[in-house]
GROMACS .gro file of C-alpha atoms in nm:
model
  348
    1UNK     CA    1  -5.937   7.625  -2.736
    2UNK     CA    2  -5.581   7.750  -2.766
    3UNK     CA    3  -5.450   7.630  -2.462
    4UNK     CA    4  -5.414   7.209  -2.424
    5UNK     CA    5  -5.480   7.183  -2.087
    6UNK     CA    6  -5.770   7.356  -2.072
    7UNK     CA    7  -5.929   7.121  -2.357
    8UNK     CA    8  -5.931   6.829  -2.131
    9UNK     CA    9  -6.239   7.023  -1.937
   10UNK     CA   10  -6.340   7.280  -2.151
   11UNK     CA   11  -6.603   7.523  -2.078
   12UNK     CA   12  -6.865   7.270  -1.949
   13UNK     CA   13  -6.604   7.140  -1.688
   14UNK     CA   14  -6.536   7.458  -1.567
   15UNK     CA   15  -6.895   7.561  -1.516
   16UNK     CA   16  -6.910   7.289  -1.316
   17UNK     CA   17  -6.638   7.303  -1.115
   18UNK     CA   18  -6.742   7.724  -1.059
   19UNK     CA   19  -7.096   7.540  -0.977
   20UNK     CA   20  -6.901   7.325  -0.692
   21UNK     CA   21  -6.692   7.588  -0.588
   22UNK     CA   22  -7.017   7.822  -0.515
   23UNK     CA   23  -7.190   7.516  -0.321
   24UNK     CA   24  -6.882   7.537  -0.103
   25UNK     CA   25  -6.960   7.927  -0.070
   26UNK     CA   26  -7.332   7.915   0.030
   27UNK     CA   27  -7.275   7.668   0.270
   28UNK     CA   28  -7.017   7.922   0.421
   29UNK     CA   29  -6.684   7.715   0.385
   30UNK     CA   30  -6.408   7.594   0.108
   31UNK     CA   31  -6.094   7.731   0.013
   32UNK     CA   32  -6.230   8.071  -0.253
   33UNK     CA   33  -6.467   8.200   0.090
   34UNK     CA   34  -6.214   8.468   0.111
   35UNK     CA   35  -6.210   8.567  -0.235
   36UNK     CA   36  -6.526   8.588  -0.420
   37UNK     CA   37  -6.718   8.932  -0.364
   38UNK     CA   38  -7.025   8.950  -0.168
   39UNK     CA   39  -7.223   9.043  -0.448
   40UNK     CA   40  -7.194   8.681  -0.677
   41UNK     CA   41  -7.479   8.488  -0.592
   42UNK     CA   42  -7.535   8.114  -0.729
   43UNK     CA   43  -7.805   8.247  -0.970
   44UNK     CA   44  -7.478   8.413  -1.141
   45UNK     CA   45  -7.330   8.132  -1.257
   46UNK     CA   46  -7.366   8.075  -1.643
   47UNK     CA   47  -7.487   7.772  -1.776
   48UNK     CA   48  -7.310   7.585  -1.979
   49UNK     CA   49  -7.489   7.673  -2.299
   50UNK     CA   50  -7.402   8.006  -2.266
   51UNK     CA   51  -7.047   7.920  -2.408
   52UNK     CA   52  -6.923   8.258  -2.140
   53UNK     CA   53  -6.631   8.366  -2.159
   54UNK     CA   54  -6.476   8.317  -1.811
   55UNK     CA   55  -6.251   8.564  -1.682
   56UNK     CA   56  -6.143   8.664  -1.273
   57UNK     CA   57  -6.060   9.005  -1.229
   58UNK     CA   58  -5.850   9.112  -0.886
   59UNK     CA   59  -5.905   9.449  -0.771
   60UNK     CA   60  -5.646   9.588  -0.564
   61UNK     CA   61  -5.950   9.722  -0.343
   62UNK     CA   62  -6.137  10.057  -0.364
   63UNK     CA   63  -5.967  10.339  -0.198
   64UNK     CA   64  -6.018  10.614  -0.425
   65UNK     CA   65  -6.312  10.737  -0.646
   66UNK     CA   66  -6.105  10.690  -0.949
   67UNK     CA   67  -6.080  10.269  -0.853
   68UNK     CA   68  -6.419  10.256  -0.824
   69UNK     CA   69  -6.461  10.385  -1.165
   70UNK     CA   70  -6.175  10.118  -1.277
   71UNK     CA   71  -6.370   9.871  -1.173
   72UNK     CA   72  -6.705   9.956  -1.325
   73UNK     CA   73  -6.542  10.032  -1.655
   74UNK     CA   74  -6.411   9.631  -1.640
   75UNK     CA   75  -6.744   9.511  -1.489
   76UNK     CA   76  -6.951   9.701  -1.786
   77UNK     CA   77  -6.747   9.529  -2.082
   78UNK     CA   78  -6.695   9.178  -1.934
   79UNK     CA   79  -7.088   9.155  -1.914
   80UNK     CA   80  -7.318   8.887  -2.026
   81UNK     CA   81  -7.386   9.076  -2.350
   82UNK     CA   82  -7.083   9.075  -2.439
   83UNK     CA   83  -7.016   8.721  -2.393
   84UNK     CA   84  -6.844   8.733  -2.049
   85UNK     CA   85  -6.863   8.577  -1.728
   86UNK     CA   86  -6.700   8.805  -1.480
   87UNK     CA   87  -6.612   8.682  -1.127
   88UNK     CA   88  -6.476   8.978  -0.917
   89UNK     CA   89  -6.262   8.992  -0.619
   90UNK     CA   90  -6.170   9.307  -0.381
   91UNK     CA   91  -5.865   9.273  -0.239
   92UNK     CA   92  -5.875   9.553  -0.006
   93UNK     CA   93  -5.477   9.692  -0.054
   94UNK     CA   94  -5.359   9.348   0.013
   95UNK     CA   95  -5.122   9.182  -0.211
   96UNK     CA   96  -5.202   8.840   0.056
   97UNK     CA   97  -5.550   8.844  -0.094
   98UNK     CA   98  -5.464   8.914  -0.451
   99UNK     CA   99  -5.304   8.628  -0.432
  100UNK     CA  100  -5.545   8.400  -0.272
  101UNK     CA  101  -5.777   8.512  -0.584
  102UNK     CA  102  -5.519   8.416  -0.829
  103UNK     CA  103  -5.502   8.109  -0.720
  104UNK     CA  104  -5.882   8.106  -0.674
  105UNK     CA  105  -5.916   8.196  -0.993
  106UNK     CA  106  -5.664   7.934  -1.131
  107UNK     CA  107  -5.855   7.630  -0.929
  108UNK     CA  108  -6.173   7.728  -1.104
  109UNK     CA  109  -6.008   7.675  -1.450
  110UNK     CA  110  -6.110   8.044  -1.562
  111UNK     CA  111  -6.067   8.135  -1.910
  112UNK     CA  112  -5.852   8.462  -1.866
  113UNK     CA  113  -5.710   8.658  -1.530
  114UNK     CA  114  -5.689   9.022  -1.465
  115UNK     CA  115  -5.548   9.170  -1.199
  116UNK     CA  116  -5.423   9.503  -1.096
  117UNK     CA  117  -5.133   9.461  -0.883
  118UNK     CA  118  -5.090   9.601  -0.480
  119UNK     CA  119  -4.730   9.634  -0.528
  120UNK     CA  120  -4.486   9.572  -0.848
  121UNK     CA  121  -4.338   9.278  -0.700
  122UNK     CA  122  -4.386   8.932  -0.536
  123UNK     CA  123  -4.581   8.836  -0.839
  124UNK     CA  124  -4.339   8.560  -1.021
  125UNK     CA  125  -4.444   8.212  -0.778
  126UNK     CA  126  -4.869   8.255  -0.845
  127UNK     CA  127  -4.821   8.420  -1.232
  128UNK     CA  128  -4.611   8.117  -1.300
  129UNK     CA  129  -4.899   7.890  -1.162
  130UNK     CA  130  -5.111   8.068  -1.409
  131UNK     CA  131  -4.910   8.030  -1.699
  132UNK     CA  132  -4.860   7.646  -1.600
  133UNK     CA  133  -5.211   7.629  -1.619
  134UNK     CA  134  -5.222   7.793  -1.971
  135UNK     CA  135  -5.416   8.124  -1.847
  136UNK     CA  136  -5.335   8.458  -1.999
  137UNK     CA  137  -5.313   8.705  -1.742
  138UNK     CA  138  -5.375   9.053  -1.838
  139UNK     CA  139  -5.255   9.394  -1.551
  140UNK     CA  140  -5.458   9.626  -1.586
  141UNK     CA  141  -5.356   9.956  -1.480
  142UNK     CA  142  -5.055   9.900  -1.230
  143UNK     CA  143  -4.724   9.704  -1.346
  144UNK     CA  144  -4.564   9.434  -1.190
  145UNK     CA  145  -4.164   9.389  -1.216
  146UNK     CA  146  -4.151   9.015  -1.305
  147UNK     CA  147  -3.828   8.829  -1.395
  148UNK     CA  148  -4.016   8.699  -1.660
  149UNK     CA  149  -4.226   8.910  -1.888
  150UNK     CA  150  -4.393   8.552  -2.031
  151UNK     CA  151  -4.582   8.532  -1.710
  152UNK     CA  152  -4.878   8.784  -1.872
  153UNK     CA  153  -4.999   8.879  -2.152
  154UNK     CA  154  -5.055   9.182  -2.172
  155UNK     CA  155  -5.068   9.521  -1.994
  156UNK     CA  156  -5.376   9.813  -2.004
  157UNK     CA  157  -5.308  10.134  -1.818
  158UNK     CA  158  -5.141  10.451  -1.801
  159UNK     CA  159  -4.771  10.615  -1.910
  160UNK     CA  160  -4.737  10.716  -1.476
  161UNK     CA  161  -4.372  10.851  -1.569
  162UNK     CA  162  -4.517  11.068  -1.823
  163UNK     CA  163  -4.771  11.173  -1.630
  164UNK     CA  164  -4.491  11.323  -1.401
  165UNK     CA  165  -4.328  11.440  -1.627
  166UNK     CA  166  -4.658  11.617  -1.725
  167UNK     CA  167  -4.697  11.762  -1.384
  168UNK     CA  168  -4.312  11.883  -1.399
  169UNK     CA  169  -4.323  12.068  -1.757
  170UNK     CA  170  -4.642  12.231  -1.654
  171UNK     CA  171  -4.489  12.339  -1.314
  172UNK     CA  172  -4.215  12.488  -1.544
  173UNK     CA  173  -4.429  12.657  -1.780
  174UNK     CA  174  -4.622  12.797  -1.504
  175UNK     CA  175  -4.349  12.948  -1.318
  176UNK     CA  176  -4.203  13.128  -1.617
  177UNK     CA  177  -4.524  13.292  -1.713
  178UNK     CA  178  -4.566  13.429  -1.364
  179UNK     CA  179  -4.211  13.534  -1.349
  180UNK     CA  180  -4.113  13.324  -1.123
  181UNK     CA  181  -3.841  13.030  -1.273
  182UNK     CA  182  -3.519  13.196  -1.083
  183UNK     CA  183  -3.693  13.199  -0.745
  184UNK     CA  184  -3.612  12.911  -0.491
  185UNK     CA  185  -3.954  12.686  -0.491
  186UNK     CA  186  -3.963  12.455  -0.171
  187UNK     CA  187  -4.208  12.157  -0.296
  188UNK     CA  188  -4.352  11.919  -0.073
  189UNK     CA  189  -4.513  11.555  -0.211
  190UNK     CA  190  -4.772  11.297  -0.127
  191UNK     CA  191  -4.683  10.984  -0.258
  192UNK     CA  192  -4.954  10.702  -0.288
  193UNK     CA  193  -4.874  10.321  -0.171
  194UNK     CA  194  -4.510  10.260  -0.146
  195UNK     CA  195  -4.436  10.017  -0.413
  196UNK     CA  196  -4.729  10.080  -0.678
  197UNK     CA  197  -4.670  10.153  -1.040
  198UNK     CA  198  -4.840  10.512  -0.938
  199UNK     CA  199  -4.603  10.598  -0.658
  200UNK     CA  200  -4.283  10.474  -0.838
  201UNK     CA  201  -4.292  10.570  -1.196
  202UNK     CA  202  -4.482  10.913  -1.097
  203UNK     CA  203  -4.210  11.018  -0.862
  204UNK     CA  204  -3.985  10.910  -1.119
  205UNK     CA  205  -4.138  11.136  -1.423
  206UNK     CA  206  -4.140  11.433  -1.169
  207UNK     CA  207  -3.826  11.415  -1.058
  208UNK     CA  208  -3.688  11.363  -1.471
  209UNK     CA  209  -3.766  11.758  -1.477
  210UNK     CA  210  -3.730  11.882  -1.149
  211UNK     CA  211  -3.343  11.749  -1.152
  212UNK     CA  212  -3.312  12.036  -1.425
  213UNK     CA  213  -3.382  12.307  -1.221
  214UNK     CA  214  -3.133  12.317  -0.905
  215UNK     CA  215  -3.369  12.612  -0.747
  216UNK     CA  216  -3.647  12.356  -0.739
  217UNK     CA  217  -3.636  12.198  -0.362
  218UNK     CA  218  -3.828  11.901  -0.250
  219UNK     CA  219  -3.845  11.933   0.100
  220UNK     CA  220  -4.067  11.610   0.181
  221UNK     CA  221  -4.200  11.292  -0.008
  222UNK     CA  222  -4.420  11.112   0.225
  223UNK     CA  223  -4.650  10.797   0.164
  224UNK     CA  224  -5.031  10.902   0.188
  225UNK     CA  225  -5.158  10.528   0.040
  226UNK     CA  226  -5.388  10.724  -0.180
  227UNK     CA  227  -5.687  10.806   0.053
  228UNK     CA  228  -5.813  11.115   0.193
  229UNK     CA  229  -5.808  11.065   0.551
  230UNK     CA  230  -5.434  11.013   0.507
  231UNK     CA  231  -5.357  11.279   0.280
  232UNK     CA  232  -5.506  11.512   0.554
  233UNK     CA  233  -5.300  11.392   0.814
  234UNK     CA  234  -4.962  11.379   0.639
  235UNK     CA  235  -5.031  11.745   0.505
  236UNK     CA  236  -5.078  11.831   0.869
  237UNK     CA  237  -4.714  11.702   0.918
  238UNK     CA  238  -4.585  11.904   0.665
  239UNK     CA  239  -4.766  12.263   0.714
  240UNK     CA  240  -4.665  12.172   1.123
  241UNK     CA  241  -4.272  12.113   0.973
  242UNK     CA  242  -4.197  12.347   0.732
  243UNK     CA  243  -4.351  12.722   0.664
  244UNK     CA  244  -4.237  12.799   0.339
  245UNK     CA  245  -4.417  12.555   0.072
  246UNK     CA  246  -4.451  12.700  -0.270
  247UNK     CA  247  -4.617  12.429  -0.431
  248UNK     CA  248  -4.808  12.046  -0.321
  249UNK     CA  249  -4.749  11.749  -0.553
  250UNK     CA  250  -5.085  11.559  -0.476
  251UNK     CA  251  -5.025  11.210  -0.657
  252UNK     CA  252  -5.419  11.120  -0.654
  253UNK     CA  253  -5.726  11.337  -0.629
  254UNK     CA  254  -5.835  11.150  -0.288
  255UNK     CA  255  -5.509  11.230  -0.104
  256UNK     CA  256  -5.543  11.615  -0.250
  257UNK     CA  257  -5.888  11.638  -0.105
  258UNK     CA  258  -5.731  11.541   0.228
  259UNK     CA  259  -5.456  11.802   0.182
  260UNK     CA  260  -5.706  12.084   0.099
  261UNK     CA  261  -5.901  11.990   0.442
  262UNK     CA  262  -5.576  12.056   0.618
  263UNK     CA  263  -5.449  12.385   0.442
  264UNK     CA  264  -5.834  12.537   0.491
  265UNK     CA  265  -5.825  12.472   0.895
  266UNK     CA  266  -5.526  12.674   0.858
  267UNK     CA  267  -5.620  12.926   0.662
  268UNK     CA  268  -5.445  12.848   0.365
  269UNK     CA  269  -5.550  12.885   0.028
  270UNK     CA  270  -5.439  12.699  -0.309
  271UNK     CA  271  -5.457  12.748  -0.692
  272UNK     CA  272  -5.468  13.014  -0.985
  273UNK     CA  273  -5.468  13.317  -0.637
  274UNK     CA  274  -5.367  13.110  -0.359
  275UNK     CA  275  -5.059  13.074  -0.151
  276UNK     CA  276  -4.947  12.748  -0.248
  277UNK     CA  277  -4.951  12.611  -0.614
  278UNK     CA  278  -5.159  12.285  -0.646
  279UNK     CA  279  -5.073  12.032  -0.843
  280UNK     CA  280  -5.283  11.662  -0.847
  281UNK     CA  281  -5.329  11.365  -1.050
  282UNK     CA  282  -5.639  11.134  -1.169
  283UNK     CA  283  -5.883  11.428  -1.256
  284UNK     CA  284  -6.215  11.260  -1.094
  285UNK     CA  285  -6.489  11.475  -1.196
  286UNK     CA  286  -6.495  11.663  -0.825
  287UNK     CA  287  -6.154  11.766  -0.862
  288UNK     CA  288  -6.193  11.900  -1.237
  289UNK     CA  289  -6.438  12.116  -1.094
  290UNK     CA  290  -6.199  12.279  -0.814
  291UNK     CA  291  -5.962  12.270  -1.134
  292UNK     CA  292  -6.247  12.475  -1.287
  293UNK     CA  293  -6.303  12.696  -0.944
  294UNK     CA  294  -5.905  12.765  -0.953
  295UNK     CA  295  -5.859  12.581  -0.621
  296UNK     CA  296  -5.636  12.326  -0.789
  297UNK     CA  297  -5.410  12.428  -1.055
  298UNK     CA  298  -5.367  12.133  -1.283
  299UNK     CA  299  -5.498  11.782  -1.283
  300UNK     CA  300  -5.305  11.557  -1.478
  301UNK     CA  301  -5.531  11.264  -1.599
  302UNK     CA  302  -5.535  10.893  -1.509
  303UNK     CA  303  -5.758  10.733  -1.714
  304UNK     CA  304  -5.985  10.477  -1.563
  305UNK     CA  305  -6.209  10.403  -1.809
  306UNK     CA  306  -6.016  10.029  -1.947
  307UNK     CA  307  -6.267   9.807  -2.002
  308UNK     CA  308  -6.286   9.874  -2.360
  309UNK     CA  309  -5.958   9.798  -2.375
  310UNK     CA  310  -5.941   9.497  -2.197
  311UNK     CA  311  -6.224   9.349  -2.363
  312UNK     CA  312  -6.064   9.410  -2.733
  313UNK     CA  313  -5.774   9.250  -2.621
  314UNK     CA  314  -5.948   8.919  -2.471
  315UNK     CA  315  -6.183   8.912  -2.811
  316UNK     CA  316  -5.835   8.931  -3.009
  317UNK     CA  317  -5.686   8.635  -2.817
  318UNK     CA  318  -6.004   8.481  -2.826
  319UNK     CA  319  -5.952   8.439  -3.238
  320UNK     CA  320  -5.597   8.354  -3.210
  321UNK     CA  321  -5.453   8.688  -3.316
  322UNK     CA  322  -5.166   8.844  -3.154
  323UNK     CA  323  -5.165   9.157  -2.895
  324UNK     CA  324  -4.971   9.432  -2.783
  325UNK     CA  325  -4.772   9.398  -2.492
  326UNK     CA  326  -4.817   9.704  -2.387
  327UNK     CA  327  -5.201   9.928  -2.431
  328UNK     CA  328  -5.142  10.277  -2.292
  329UNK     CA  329  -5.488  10.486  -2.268
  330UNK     CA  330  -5.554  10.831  -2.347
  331UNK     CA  331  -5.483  11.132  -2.104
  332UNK     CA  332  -5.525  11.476  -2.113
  333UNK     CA  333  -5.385  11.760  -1.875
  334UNK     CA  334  -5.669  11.957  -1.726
  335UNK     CA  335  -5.613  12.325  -1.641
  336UNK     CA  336  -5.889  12.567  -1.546
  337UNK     CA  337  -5.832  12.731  -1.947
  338UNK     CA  338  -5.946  12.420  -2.042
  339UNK     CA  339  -6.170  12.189  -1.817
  340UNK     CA  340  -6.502  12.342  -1.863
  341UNK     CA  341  -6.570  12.166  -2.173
  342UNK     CA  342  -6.505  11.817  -1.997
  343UNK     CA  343  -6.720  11.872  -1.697
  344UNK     CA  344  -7.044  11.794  -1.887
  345UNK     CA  345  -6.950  11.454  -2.008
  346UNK     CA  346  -6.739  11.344  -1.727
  347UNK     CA  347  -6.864  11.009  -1.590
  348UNK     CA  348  -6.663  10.958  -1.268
   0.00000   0.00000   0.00000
């Protein structure tokens, strides 16, 4: 193995010790209770023949459709046919249990550690116990803002500021074809979790264009933590506050869903004839098709799918070869000219 202190156990130690650990769990106490998934069972644990690749993935927690797909794209690559053991862990949008996993993960001697991070920061203490321990840790699809870049490997996920700046060309384009680029446009925004790669660098990208264009006016940015039930109510609070919103920055497709429910109990349409222009991000296979129906305007793609990825990288390290820092995935911008030849093949 690459890393010394692992060699003093090796693979058969750590079996063992993941054997131990899951004793604990059955019998309903010891310190990982709080961090291993409901769905590992002893019968999951490889033997030591099996020379498994060991690797703990964090999940920030599963508020959205497009997580859910995050997570199944990781948990199809790191399989068993592959040559992985994959213990996952939900942490349910708190950064608390992320890092009770961590160090879960880091007790069991695992072989690699993937996380996708709550918030960008309060990550330095635990990814220094994981480097001290000689585990690569790999983000996958949110950033943390570390004082140390050492303290992981490697990054998987998207370009978020270019995906607002995505959203803002488009919105420019848009508004010149209809005529429209010298009229005052009031825009309102829901933001996802204060803190996360998604909220920060996609308010950042949108904002690069929209300082270029002093008739552009964002009335609101309010937090809508990415769900649907939220992005109802704070597009309540803005239809109830102001009366004259030309366009919705939505920046996931669960908080747009929300923020159609509210426009529709007021009678308030969106899209290619509506009265407000709809703009949303992830493109989740039941958005594309109200981008397809017209209802949304433009979806501008976060791609989930990073298990590929992830697993390329680990089989890389895994033969001592060197890695990218950063992997950025491929995204498209979905508009209803185009979306109709994704539908078919979309898988989330």
């Amino acid at each position: 193995m690459k890393f010394p202190n692992k060699n003093i156990i090796g693979r058969f130690g750590r079996m063992m010790l993941l054997l131990l650990c899951f004793s604990f769990l059955m019998a309903g106490c010891g310190p990982f209770q709080d961090v291993v998934p409901e769905d590992v069972h002893s019968e999951d644990i490889p033997d030591e023949e099996e020379n498994l690749v060991v690797v703990g993935f964090s999940q920030l927690g599963s508020e959205s459709v497009w997580r859910t797909a995050n997570s199944e794209s990781i948990q199809e690559a790191l399989t068993r046919e592959n040559g992985f053991f994959l213990e996952f862990s939900n942490a349910r949008q708190k950064q608390e249990n992320q890092i009770k996993a961590i160090r879960g993960f880091i007790s069991q001697r695992v072989d690699y550690i993937i996380f996708s991070p709550v918030t960008e920061s309060g990550w330095d203490t635990v990814l220094q116990e994981a480097k001290d321990a000689g585990i690569p840790v790999i983000l996958v699809d949110r950033k943390a803002s570390l004082e140390d870049d050492s303290l992981y490997t490697a990054w998987v996920g998207s370009d978020m500021i270019s995906e607002g700046e995505k959203a803002g060309i488009w919105l420019e384009e848009y508004l010149q074809k209809e005529g429209r680029e010298e009229e005052e446009i009031n825009i309102v925004v829901l933001q996802g979790t204060v803190g996360s790669s998604a909220q920060l660098e996609r308010t950042t990208g949108f904002q690069n264009i929209a300082r270029k264009h002093s008739n552009w006016h964002i009335l609101k940015q309010e937090p809508a933590d990415f769900t649907t039930a939220k992005g109802k109510e704070v597009m309540e609070m803005f239809l109830k506050n102001y009366t004259d919103i030309d366009v919705v920055i939505s920046q996931n497709d669960d908080m747009t869903f929300g923020a159609l429910q509210a426009m529709d109990e007021e009678g308030i349409t969106t899209g290619v004839d509506g009265d407000i222009i709809l703009i949303s991000f992830d493109a989740v296979r039941e958005a594309l098709e109200l981008v397809s129906q017209g209802i949304i305007n433009v979806d501008i793609e976060c791609n989930p799918e990073q298990g590929e990825y992830i697993m390329e990288i680990i089989r890389k390290l895994e033969s001592g070869e060197s890695v990218d820092k950063e992997n950025i995935v491929e995204e498209k911008v979905f508009t209803q000219e185009n979306v109709d030849e994704y539908l078919d093949t979309r898988t989330y």
